[in-house]
Amino acid sequence: MDDCGSVLSFDIVQKEMTQEKCGQFCIATTHTNGCNAFSWQSGWCYLKKIPGHSLSRQPTTGGSCGVLPWEFEDGDPSDTGQDSSGIKSNITDQPRQIQCAYIKNVGFDEYLFAADNTYDENSRPVFTWRSKREGHPRDWSSTQGLWILEEGSPKNVYSIKNAYRQELLYASDCRFAQYERQVFTWRNPTRYDHGHLHWQLEAASVNTFYIKNRMFDEYLYAVEDALSFDPVRRKVHTWTQSRDVSAWAGVGSWVVETTMCPN
């Protein structure tokens, strides 16, 4: 039995899904439907939009629930300090927190990673990993493919740091072609151009996001096969022209798979 808030009212969406995805679903859609709380019972997820004054704690049987404290103007009125459901979101349970994740391109089913080689004294190339060795879909992922996401301000704007290199993902001033901007990790810890290092995550669907650079207002995407760096590495750029990324057949959308951060 869990302590939950107002689980019997204020429903705005209900959808059949697993318990683990219910909290993620609320966070991923809050900007479109105003979800600020959720409950899960018997295979069904119930998204809610609860007025702050109506949020109260009461027990439920056979389910779980939680709130998004940062979606209430004055915080969570129940003042628990945590999500009572115990469900981890795919970015963060609470605002301004750090999460570690693997970032997978939807169109190519390939993971983002920082290269071994460098581009110049300040920059390191980033790619997606094209190799599909049987049994080793992410054989590099415990090192170059692990990323640390730290939310800043406003909400849903993040710095994205490679856990192995301790270098931040950034969009450079250099263009690869007329409509493509080069993306690297930043190697120089004493010379940051912060505008290039901020990324906004826009929900595309549950667990899936468009990743937009805040400096240039451009979306991260994985290039077509013909422009791949080599047989195992695919280039990653931002697209410099206004374009509906939802029409890119997945090459401009990314799955964020959270995992334990290294000690």
PDB file of C-alpha atoms in Angstrom:
ATOM      1  CA  MET A   1       0.000   0.000   0.000  1.00  0.00           C
ATOM      2  CA  ASP A   2       1.421   3.382  -1.025  1.00  0.00           C
ATOM      3  CA  ASP A   3       0.549   6.883   0.138  1.00  0.00           C
ATOM      4  CA  CYS A   4      -0.768   8.760  -2.890  1.00  0.00           C
ATOM      5  CA  GLY A   5      -2.414  12.013  -3.663  1.00  0.00           C
ATOM      6  CA  SER A   6      -5.914  12.399  -5.099  1.00  0.00           C
ATOM      7  CA  VAL A   7      -5.783   9.212  -7.122  1.00  0.00           C
ATOM      8  CA  LEU A   8      -9.523   9.071  -7.682  1.00  0.00           C
ATOM      9  CA  SER A   9     -10.031  12.354  -9.530  1.00  0.00           C
ATOM     10  CA  PHE A  10      -8.687  14.931 -11.979  1.00  0.00           C
ATOM     11  CA  ASP A  11      -7.890  12.340 -14.679  1.00  0.00           C
ATOM     12  CA  ILE A  12      -6.963  13.814 -18.063  1.00  0.00           C
ATOM     13  CA  VAL A  13      -5.552  10.746 -19.863  1.00  0.00           C
ATOM     14  CA  GLN A  14      -5.661   7.033 -19.245  1.00  0.00           C
ATOM     15  CA  LYS A  15      -3.562   4.510 -21.158  1.00  0.00           C
ATOM     16  CA  GLU A  16      -2.634   0.867 -20.796  1.00  0.00           C
ATOM     17  CA  MET A  17       1.106   0.478 -20.026  1.00  0.00           C
ATOM     18  CA  THR A  18       3.575  -0.949 -17.550  1.00  0.00           C
ATOM     19  CA  GLN A  19       4.033   0.557 -14.109  1.00  0.00           C
ATOM     20  CA  GLU A  20       7.633   1.565 -14.893  1.00  0.00           C
ATOM     21  CA  LYS A  21       6.550   3.767 -17.824  1.00  0.00           C
ATOM     22  CA  CYS A  22       3.682   5.587 -16.130  1.00  0.00           C
ATOM     23  CA  GLY A  23       5.738   8.314 -14.453  1.00  0.00           C
ATOM     24  CA  GLN A  24       7.809   8.713 -17.606  1.00  0.00           C
ATOM     25  CA  PHE A  25       4.619   9.194 -19.634  1.00  0.00           C
ATOM     26  CA  CYS A  26       3.474  12.026 -17.342  1.00  0.00           C
ATOM     27  CA  ILE A  27       6.809  13.862 -17.532  1.00  0.00           C
ATOM     28  CA  ALA A  28       7.116  13.409 -21.302  1.00  0.00           C
ATOM     29  CA  THR A  29       3.671  14.933 -21.952  1.00  0.00           C
ATOM     30  CA  THR A  30       3.379  17.578 -19.223  1.00  0.00           C
ATOM     31  CA  HIS A  31       4.122  20.421 -21.674  1.00  0.00           C
ATOM     32  CA  THR A  32       1.244  19.352 -23.934  1.00  0.00           C
ATOM     33  CA  ASN A  33      -1.456  18.246 -21.493  1.00  0.00           C
ATOM     34  CA  GLY A  34      -0.441  19.806 -18.167  1.00  0.00           C
ATOM     35  CA  CYS A  35       0.119  16.496 -16.374  1.00  0.00           C
ATOM     36  CA  ASN A  36       1.413  17.094 -12.842  1.00  0.00           C
ATOM     37  CA  ALA A  37       0.540  13.768 -11.172  1.00  0.00           C
ATOM     38  CA  PHE A  38      -0.170  10.170 -12.080  1.00  0.00           C
ATOM     39  CA  SER A  39      -1.314   6.840 -10.733  1.00  0.00           C
ATOM     40  CA  TRP A  40      -0.972   3.281 -11.969  1.00  0.00           C
ATOM     41  CA  GLN A  41      -3.327   0.413 -11.167  1.00  0.00           C
ATOM     42  CA  SER A  42      -3.950  -2.983 -12.751  1.00  0.00           C
ATOM     43  CA  GLY A  43      -2.045  -2.246 -15.943  1.00  0.00           C
ATOM     44  CA  TRP A  44      -3.481   1.210 -16.532  1.00  0.00           C
ATOM     45  CA  CYS A  45      -1.738   4.566 -16.194  1.00  0.00           C
ATOM     46  CA  TYR A  46      -3.862   7.584 -15.237  1.00  0.00           C
ATOM     47  CA  LEU A  47      -2.440  11.046 -15.935  1.00  0.00           C
ATOM     48  CA  LYS A  48      -3.806  13.864 -13.810  1.00  0.00           C
ATOM     49  CA  LYS A  49      -3.886  17.638 -13.655  1.00  0.00           C
ATOM     50  CA  ILE A  50      -4.487  18.456 -10.015  1.00  0.00           C
ATOM     51  CA  PRO A  51      -4.985  21.988  -8.594  1.00  0.00           C
ATOM     52  CA  GLY A  52      -2.462  22.536  -5.808  1.00  0.00           C
ATOM     53  CA  HIS A  53      -5.118  23.153  -3.198  1.00  0.00           C
ATOM     54  CA  SER A  54      -6.774  19.826  -4.035  1.00  0.00           C
ATOM     55  CA  LEU A  55      -3.687  17.640  -3.616  1.00  0.00           C
ATOM     56  CA  SER A  56      -4.010  15.425  -0.563  1.00  0.00           C
ATOM     57  CA  ARG A  57      -2.416  12.229   0.664  1.00  0.00           C
ATOM     58  CA  GLN A  58      -4.491   9.087   0.887  1.00  0.00           C
ATOM     59  CA  PRO A  59      -3.676   5.374   0.656  1.00  0.00           C
ATOM     60  CA  THR A  60      -4.330   3.242  -2.409  1.00  0.00           C
ATOM     61  CA  THR A  61      -4.360  -0.513  -2.728  1.00  0.00           C
ATOM     62  CA  GLY A  62      -2.717  -2.462  -5.516  1.00  0.00           C
ATOM     63  CA  GLY A  63      -1.059   0.423  -7.346  1.00  0.00           C
ATOM     64  CA  SER A  64       1.361   3.305  -7.169  1.00  0.00           C
ATOM     65  CA  CYS A  65       1.312   7.003  -7.852  1.00  0.00           C
ATOM     66  CA  GLY A  66       3.318  10.186  -7.706  1.00  0.00           C
ATOM     67  CA  VAL A  67       3.410  13.909  -8.372  1.00  0.00           C
ATOM     68  CA  LEU A  68       5.719  16.256 -10.272  1.00  0.00           C
ATOM     69  CA  PRO A  69       6.476  18.804  -7.523  1.00  0.00           C
ATOM     70  CA  TRP A  70       7.941  21.354  -9.931  1.00  0.00           C
ATOM     71  CA  GLU A  71       4.637  21.553 -11.822  1.00  0.00           C
ATOM     72  CA  PHE A  72       2.911  23.124  -8.795  1.00  0.00           C
ATOM     73  CA  GLU A  73       3.353  26.867  -8.452  1.00  0.00           C
ATOM     74  CA  ASP A  74       4.328  26.618  -4.790  1.00  0.00           C
ATOM     75  CA  GLY A  75       5.834  23.151  -4.953  1.00  0.00           C
ATOM     76  CA  ASP A  76       4.228  19.924  -3.783  1.00  0.00           C
ATOM     77  CA  PRO A  77       1.657  20.899  -1.115  1.00  0.00           C
ATOM     78  CA  SER A  78       2.189  17.565   0.581  1.00  0.00           C
ATOM     79  CA  ASP A  79       5.848  18.560   1.100  1.00  0.00           C
ATOM     80  CA  THR A  80       7.196  15.043   0.932  1.00  0.00           C
ATOM     81  CA  GLY A  81      10.315  16.042  -0.958  1.00  0.00           C
ATOM     82  CA  GLN A  82      10.125  13.018  -3.266  1.00  0.00           C
ATOM     83  CA  ASP A  83       7.972  11.129  -5.753  1.00  0.00           C
ATOM     84  CA  SER A  84       6.022   8.602  -3.725  1.00  0.00           C
ATOM     85  CA  SER A  85       5.758   6.150  -6.610  1.00  0.00           C
ATOM     86  CA  GLY A  86       9.446   5.280  -6.692  1.00  0.00           C
ATOM     87  CA  ILE A  87       9.301   5.348 -10.501  1.00  0.00           C
ATOM     88  CA  LYS A  88      12.340   6.922 -12.133  1.00  0.00           C
ATOM     89  CA  SER A  89      11.650   9.291 -15.004  1.00  0.00           C
ATOM     90  CA  ASN A  90      13.699   8.939 -18.161  1.00  0.00           C
ATOM     91  CA  ILE A  91      15.333  12.289 -17.452  1.00  0.00           C
ATOM     92  CA  THR A  92      14.788  13.199 -13.798  1.00  0.00           C
ATOM     93  CA  ASP A  93      12.399  12.576 -10.920  1.00  0.00           C
ATOM     94  CA  GLN A  94      13.047  15.973  -9.435  1.00  0.00           C
ATOM     95  CA  PRO A  95      14.160  19.256 -11.036  1.00  0.00           C
ATOM     96  CA  ARG A  96      17.818  20.247 -11.274  1.00  0.00           C
ATOM     97  CA  GLN A  97      19.063  16.718 -10.738  1.00  0.00           C
ATOM     98  CA  ILE A  98      21.785  14.731 -12.476  1.00  0.00           C
ATOM     99  CA  GLN A  99      21.008  11.543 -14.411  1.00  0.00           C
ATOM    100  CA  CYS A 100      23.196   9.219 -16.469  1.00  0.00           C
ATOM    101  CA  ALA A 101      21.949   7.770 -19.737  1.00  0.00           C
ATOM    102  CA  TYR A 102      22.689   6.109 -23.043  1.00  0.00           C
ATOM    103  CA  ILE A 103      21.317   8.140 -25.974  1.00  0.00           C
ATOM    104  CA  LYS A 104      20.078   6.133 -28.967  1.00  0.00           C
ATOM    105  CA  ASN A 105      19.121   7.446 -32.387  1.00  0.00           C
ATOM    106  CA  VAL A 106      15.683   6.135 -33.313  1.00  0.00           C
ATOM    107  CA  GLY A 107      16.137   6.111 -37.085  1.00  0.00           C
ATOM    108  CA  PHE A 108      19.302   4.018 -37.089  1.00  0.00           C
ATOM    109  CA  ASP A 109      19.027   2.259 -33.703  1.00  0.00           C
ATOM    110  CA  GLU A 110      22.561   3.450 -32.896  1.00  0.00           C
ATOM    111  CA  TYR A 111      24.059   4.928 -29.727  1.00  0.00           C
ATOM    112  CA  LEU A 112      25.761   8.307 -29.365  1.00  0.00           C
ATOM    113  CA  PHE A 113      29.393   8.241 -28.224  1.00  0.00           C
ATOM    114  CA  ALA A 114      32.510  10.410 -27.979  1.00  0.00           C
ATOM    115  CA  ALA A 115      35.392   9.347 -30.207  1.00  0.00           C
ATOM    116  CA  ASP A 116      38.914   8.371 -29.171  1.00  0.00           C
ATOM    117  CA  ASN A 117      40.488  10.746 -31.662  1.00  0.00           C
ATOM    118  CA  THR A 118      40.333  14.540 -31.352  1.00  0.00           C
ATOM    119  CA  TYR A 119      39.376  17.213 -33.891  1.00  0.00           C
ATOM    120  CA  ASP A 120      41.555  20.006 -32.470  1.00  0.00           C
ATOM    121  CA  GLU A 121      42.791  21.242 -29.103  1.00  0.00           C
ATOM    122  CA  ASN A 122      39.257  22.174 -28.023  1.00  0.00           C
ATOM    123  CA  SER A 123      37.046  19.619 -29.767  1.00  0.00           C
ATOM    124  CA  ARG A 124      36.387  15.866 -29.938  1.00  0.00           C
ATOM    125  CA  PRO A 125      34.101  14.321 -32.607  1.00  0.00           C
ATOM    126  CA  VAL A 126      30.891  12.554 -31.639  1.00  0.00           C
ATOM    127  CA  PHE A 127      29.284   9.773 -33.666  1.00  0.00           C
ATOM    128  CA  THR A 128      26.705   7.056 -33.430  1.00  0.00           C
ATOM    129  CA  TRP A 129      28.047   3.505 -33.340  1.00  0.00           C
ATOM    130  CA  ARG A 130      27.111   1.631 -36.556  1.00  0.00           C
ATOM    131  CA  SER A 131      28.617  -1.739 -35.639  1.00  0.00           C
ATOM    132  CA  LYS A 132      26.024  -4.430 -34.997  1.00  0.00           C
ATOM    133  CA  ARG A 133      28.226  -7.262 -33.786  1.00  0.00           C
ATOM    134  CA  GLU A 134      25.990 -10.020 -32.527  1.00  0.00           C
ATOM    135  CA  GLY A 135      25.766  -9.915 -28.762  1.00  0.00           C
ATOM    136  CA  HIS A 136      27.578  -6.581 -28.586  1.00  0.00           C
ATOM    137  CA  PRO A 137      25.092  -3.851 -29.484  1.00  0.00           C
ATOM    138  CA  ARG A 138      26.678  -1.470 -26.980  1.00  0.00           C
ATOM    139  CA  ASP A 139      30.100  -2.999 -26.325  1.00  0.00           C
ATOM    140  CA  TRP A 140      31.625   0.495 -25.902  1.00  0.00           C
ATOM    141  CA  SER A 141      28.751   1.924 -23.870  1.00  0.00           C
ATOM    142  CA  SER A 142      30.234   1.703 -20.379  1.00  0.00           C
ATOM    143  CA  THR A 143      32.846   4.225 -21.490  1.00  0.00           C
ATOM    144  CA  GLN A 144      32.432   6.547 -24.477  1.00  0.00           C
ATOM    145  CA  GLY A 145      28.681   5.993 -24.787  1.00  0.00           C
ATOM    146  CA  LEU A 146      27.587   7.021 -21.285  1.00  0.00           C
ATOM    147  CA  TRP A 147      26.309  10.584 -20.820  1.00  0.00           C
ATOM    148  CA  ILE A 148      25.566  12.718 -17.765  1.00  0.00           C
ATOM    149  CA  LEU A 149      22.506  14.967 -18.102  1.00  0.00           C
ATOM    150  CA  GLU A 150      22.220  17.879 -15.686  1.00  0.00           C
ATOM    151  CA  GLU A 151      19.101  20.008 -15.845  1.00  0.00           C
ATOM    152  CA  GLY A 152      19.586  23.754 -15.710  1.00  0.00           C
ATOM    153  CA  SER A 153      17.177  26.628 -16.115  1.00  0.00           C
ATOM    154  CA  PRO A 154      14.613  26.783 -17.617  1.00  0.00           C
ATOM    155  CA  LYS A 155      13.266  23.265 -17.149  1.00  0.00           C
ATOM    156  CA  ASN A 156      14.067  20.676 -19.823  1.00  0.00           C
ATOM    157  CA  VAL A 157      17.309  22.469 -20.736  1.00  0.00           C
ATOM    158  CA  TYR A 158      20.370  20.339 -20.049  1.00  0.00           C
ATOM    159  CA  SER A 159      24.102  20.149 -20.241  1.00  0.00           C
ATOM    160  CA  ILE A 160      25.086  16.760 -21.681  1.00  0.00           C
ATOM    161  CA  LYS A 161      28.498  15.539 -20.551  1.00  0.00           C
ATOM    162  CA  ASN A 162      30.342  12.447 -21.729  1.00  0.00           C
ATOM    163  CA  ALA A 163      30.960  10.411 -18.575  1.00  0.00           C
ATOM    164  CA  TYR A 164      34.219   8.884 -19.803  1.00  0.00           C
ATOM    165  CA  ARG A 165      35.812  12.042 -21.176  1.00  0.00           C
ATOM    166  CA  GLN A 166      34.140  14.514 -18.790  1.00  0.00           C
ATOM    167  CA  GLU A 167      33.522  16.745 -21.793  1.00  0.00           C
ATOM    168  CA  LEU A 168      30.311  18.602 -22.650  1.00  0.00           C
ATOM    169  CA  LEU A 169      28.384  18.136 -25.896  1.00  0.00           C
ATOM    170  CA  TYR A 170      28.273  21.331 -27.937  1.00  0.00           C
ATOM    171  CA  ALA A 171      27.272  22.696 -31.340  1.00  0.00           C
ATOM    172  CA  SER A 172      30.190  24.495 -32.959  1.00  0.00           C
ATOM    173  CA  ASP A 173      30.347  27.608 -35.091  1.00  0.00           C
ATOM    174  CA  CYS A 174      31.664  25.418 -37.937  1.00  0.00           C
ATOM    175  CA  ARG A 175      29.317  24.105 -40.593  1.00  0.00           C
ATOM    176  CA  PHE A 176      29.933  20.820 -42.347  1.00  0.00           C
ATOM    177  CA  ALA A 177      27.806  21.832 -45.326  1.00  0.00           C
ATOM    178  CA  GLN A 178      25.209  24.429 -46.164  1.00  0.00           C
ATOM    179  CA  TYR A 179      22.569  22.987 -43.842  1.00  0.00           C
ATOM    180  CA  GLU A 180      24.624  21.005 -41.332  1.00  0.00           C
ATOM    181  CA  ARG A 181      26.534  22.163 -38.249  1.00  0.00           C
ATOM    182  CA  GLN A 182      29.304  20.122 -36.661  1.00  0.00           C
ATOM    183  CA  VAL A 183      28.828  18.737 -33.153  1.00  0.00           C
ATOM    184  CA  PHE A 184      31.654  17.859 -30.757  1.00  0.00           C
ATOM    185  CA  THR A 185      32.485  17.515 -27.104  1.00  0.00           C
ATOM    186  CA  TRP A 186      34.349  20.474 -25.639  1.00  0.00           C
ATOM    187  CA  ARG A 187      37.850  19.567 -24.419  1.00  0.00           C
ATOM    188  CA  ASN A 188      38.980  22.876 -22.900  1.00  0.00           C
ATOM    189  CA  PRO A 189      37.633  23.189 -19.321  1.00  0.00           C
ATOM    190  CA  THR A 190      38.836  26.787 -18.930  1.00  0.00           C
ATOM    191  CA  ARG A 191      37.194  28.266 -22.043  1.00  0.00           C
ATOM    192  CA  TYR A 192      33.463  27.623 -22.198  1.00  0.00           C
ATOM    193  CA  ASP A 193      31.068  29.323 -24.553  1.00  0.00           C
ATOM    194  CA  HIS A 194      27.998  28.373 -22.564  1.00  0.00           C
ATOM    195  CA  GLY A 195      25.369  29.130 -25.196  1.00  0.00           C
ATOM    196  CA  HIS A 196      26.706  26.361 -27.410  1.00  0.00           C
ATOM    197  CA  LEU A 197      26.549  23.819 -24.566  1.00  0.00           C
ATOM    198  CA  HIS A 198      22.842  23.981 -23.707  1.00  0.00           C
ATOM    199  CA  TRP A 199      20.348  21.472 -25.106  1.00  0.00           C
ATOM    200  CA  GLN A 200      16.573  21.446 -24.831  1.00  0.00           C
ATOM    201  CA  LEU A 201      14.779  18.104 -24.707  1.00  0.00           C
ATOM    202  CA  GLU A 202      11.374  18.156 -26.399  1.00  0.00           C
ATOM    203  CA  ALA A 203       9.209  15.099 -25.902  1.00  0.00           C
ATOM    204  CA  ALA A 204       8.421  13.241 -29.137  1.00  0.00           C
ATOM    205  CA  SER A 205       6.758  10.258 -27.423  1.00  0.00           C
ATOM    206  CA  VAL A 206       7.247   8.220 -24.263  1.00  0.00           C
ATOM    207  CA  ASN A 207      11.026   7.837 -23.685  1.00  0.00           C
ATOM    208  CA  THR A 208      11.820   9.648 -26.970  1.00  0.00           C
ATOM    209  CA  PHE A 209      12.987  13.238 -27.467  1.00  0.00           C
ATOM    210  CA  TYR A 210      14.076  15.817 -29.993  1.00  0.00           C
ATOM    211  CA  ILE A 211      17.341  17.396 -28.784  1.00  0.00           C
ATOM    212  CA  LYS A 212      17.670  21.062 -29.754  1.00  0.00           C
ATOM    213  CA  ASN A 213      20.716  23.269 -29.320  1.00  0.00           C
ATOM    214  CA  ARG A 214      19.647  26.452 -27.544  1.00  0.00           C
ATOM    215  CA  MET A 215      22.306  28.681 -29.083  1.00  0.00           C
ATOM    216  CA  PHE A 216      21.347  27.999 -32.692  1.00  0.00           C
ATOM    217  CA  ASP A 217      17.795  26.654 -32.260  1.00  0.00           C
ATOM    218  CA  GLU A 218      18.817  23.568 -34.283  1.00  0.00           C
ATOM    219  CA  TYR A 219      18.020  19.871 -33.806  1.00  0.00           C
ATOM    220  CA  LEU A 220      20.534  17.079 -33.330  1.00  0.00           C
ATOM    221  CA  TYR A 221      20.344  14.308 -35.915  1.00  0.00           C
ATOM    222  CA  ALA A 222      22.343  11.378 -37.323  1.00  0.00           C
ATOM    223  CA  VAL A 223      23.374  11.730 -40.975  1.00  0.00           C
ATOM    224  CA  GLU A 224      22.515   9.356 -43.808  1.00  0.00           C
ATOM    225  CA  ASP A 225      24.719   6.366 -44.677  1.00  0.00           C
ATOM    226  CA  ALA A 226      26.502   8.157 -47.519  1.00  0.00           C
ATOM    227  CA  LEU A 227      27.916  10.756 -45.114  1.00  0.00           C
ATOM    228  CA  SER A 228      29.008   8.316 -42.416  1.00  0.00           C
ATOM    229  CA  PHE A 229      32.559   8.749 -41.229  1.00  0.00           C
ATOM    230  CA  ASP A 230      33.466   5.075 -41.784  1.00  0.00           C
ATOM    231  CA  PRO A 231      31.782   1.629 -41.590  1.00  0.00           C
ATOM    232  CA  VAL A 232      31.389   1.778 -37.794  1.00  0.00           C
ATOM    233  CA  ARG A 233      30.976   5.520 -37.104  1.00  0.00           C
ATOM    234  CA  ARG A 234      28.106   7.751 -38.256  1.00  0.00           C
ATOM    235  CA  LYS A 235      28.426  11.523 -38.068  1.00  0.00           C
ATOM    236  CA  VAL A 236      26.102  13.543 -35.868  1.00  0.00           C
ATOM    237  CA  HIS A 237      25.234  17.157 -36.744  1.00  0.00           C
ATOM    238  CA  THR A 238      22.567  19.744 -36.148  1.00  0.00           C
ATOM    239  CA  TRP A 239      20.347  20.871 -39.029  1.00  0.00           C
ATOM    240  CA  THR A 240      20.689  24.614 -39.689  1.00  0.00           C
ATOM    241  CA  GLN A 241      17.444  25.192 -41.582  1.00  0.00           C
ATOM    242  CA  SER A 242      13.917  25.355 -40.217  1.00  0.00           C
ATOM    243  CA  ARG A 243      12.499  21.893 -40.690  1.00  0.00           C
ATOM    244  CA  ASP A 244       9.923  19.678 -39.030  1.00  0.00           C
ATOM    245  CA  VAL A 245      12.110  17.093 -37.280  1.00  0.00           C
ATOM    246  CA  SER A 246       9.118  14.815 -36.806  1.00  0.00           C
ATOM    247  CA  ALA A 247       9.262  14.169 -40.576  1.00  0.00           C
ATOM    248  CA  TRP A 248      12.821  12.814 -40.473  1.00  0.00           C
ATOM    249  CA  ALA A 249      11.870   9.141 -40.142  1.00  0.00           C
ATOM    250  CA  GLY A 250      13.498   8.982 -36.733  1.00  0.00           C
ATOM    251  CA  VAL A 251      16.969  10.313 -37.566  1.00  0.00           C
ATOM    252  CA  GLY A 252      16.192  13.480 -35.579  1.00  0.00           C
ATOM    253  CA  SER A 253      14.727  11.749 -32.512  1.00  0.00           C
ATOM    254  CA  TRP A 254      16.531  10.067 -29.645  1.00  0.00           C
ATOM    255  CA  VAL A 255      15.706   7.549 -26.932  1.00  0.00           C
ATOM    256  CA  VAL A 256      17.201   8.469 -23.548  1.00  0.00           C
ATOM    257  CA  GLU A 257      17.871   5.292 -21.548  1.00  0.00           C
ATOM    258  CA  THR A 258      18.740   6.143 -17.949  1.00  0.00           C
ATOM    259  CA  THR A 259      21.153   3.994 -15.981  1.00  0.00           C
ATOM    260  CA  MET A 260      23.258   4.125 -12.820  1.00  0.00           C
ATOM    261  CA  CYS A 261      25.874   6.868 -12.740  1.00  0.00           C
ATOM    262  CA  PRO A 262      29.469   5.715 -12.165  1.00  0.00           C
ATOM    263  CA  ASN A 263      30.872   6.208  -8.688  1.00  0.00           C
TER     264      ASN A 263
END
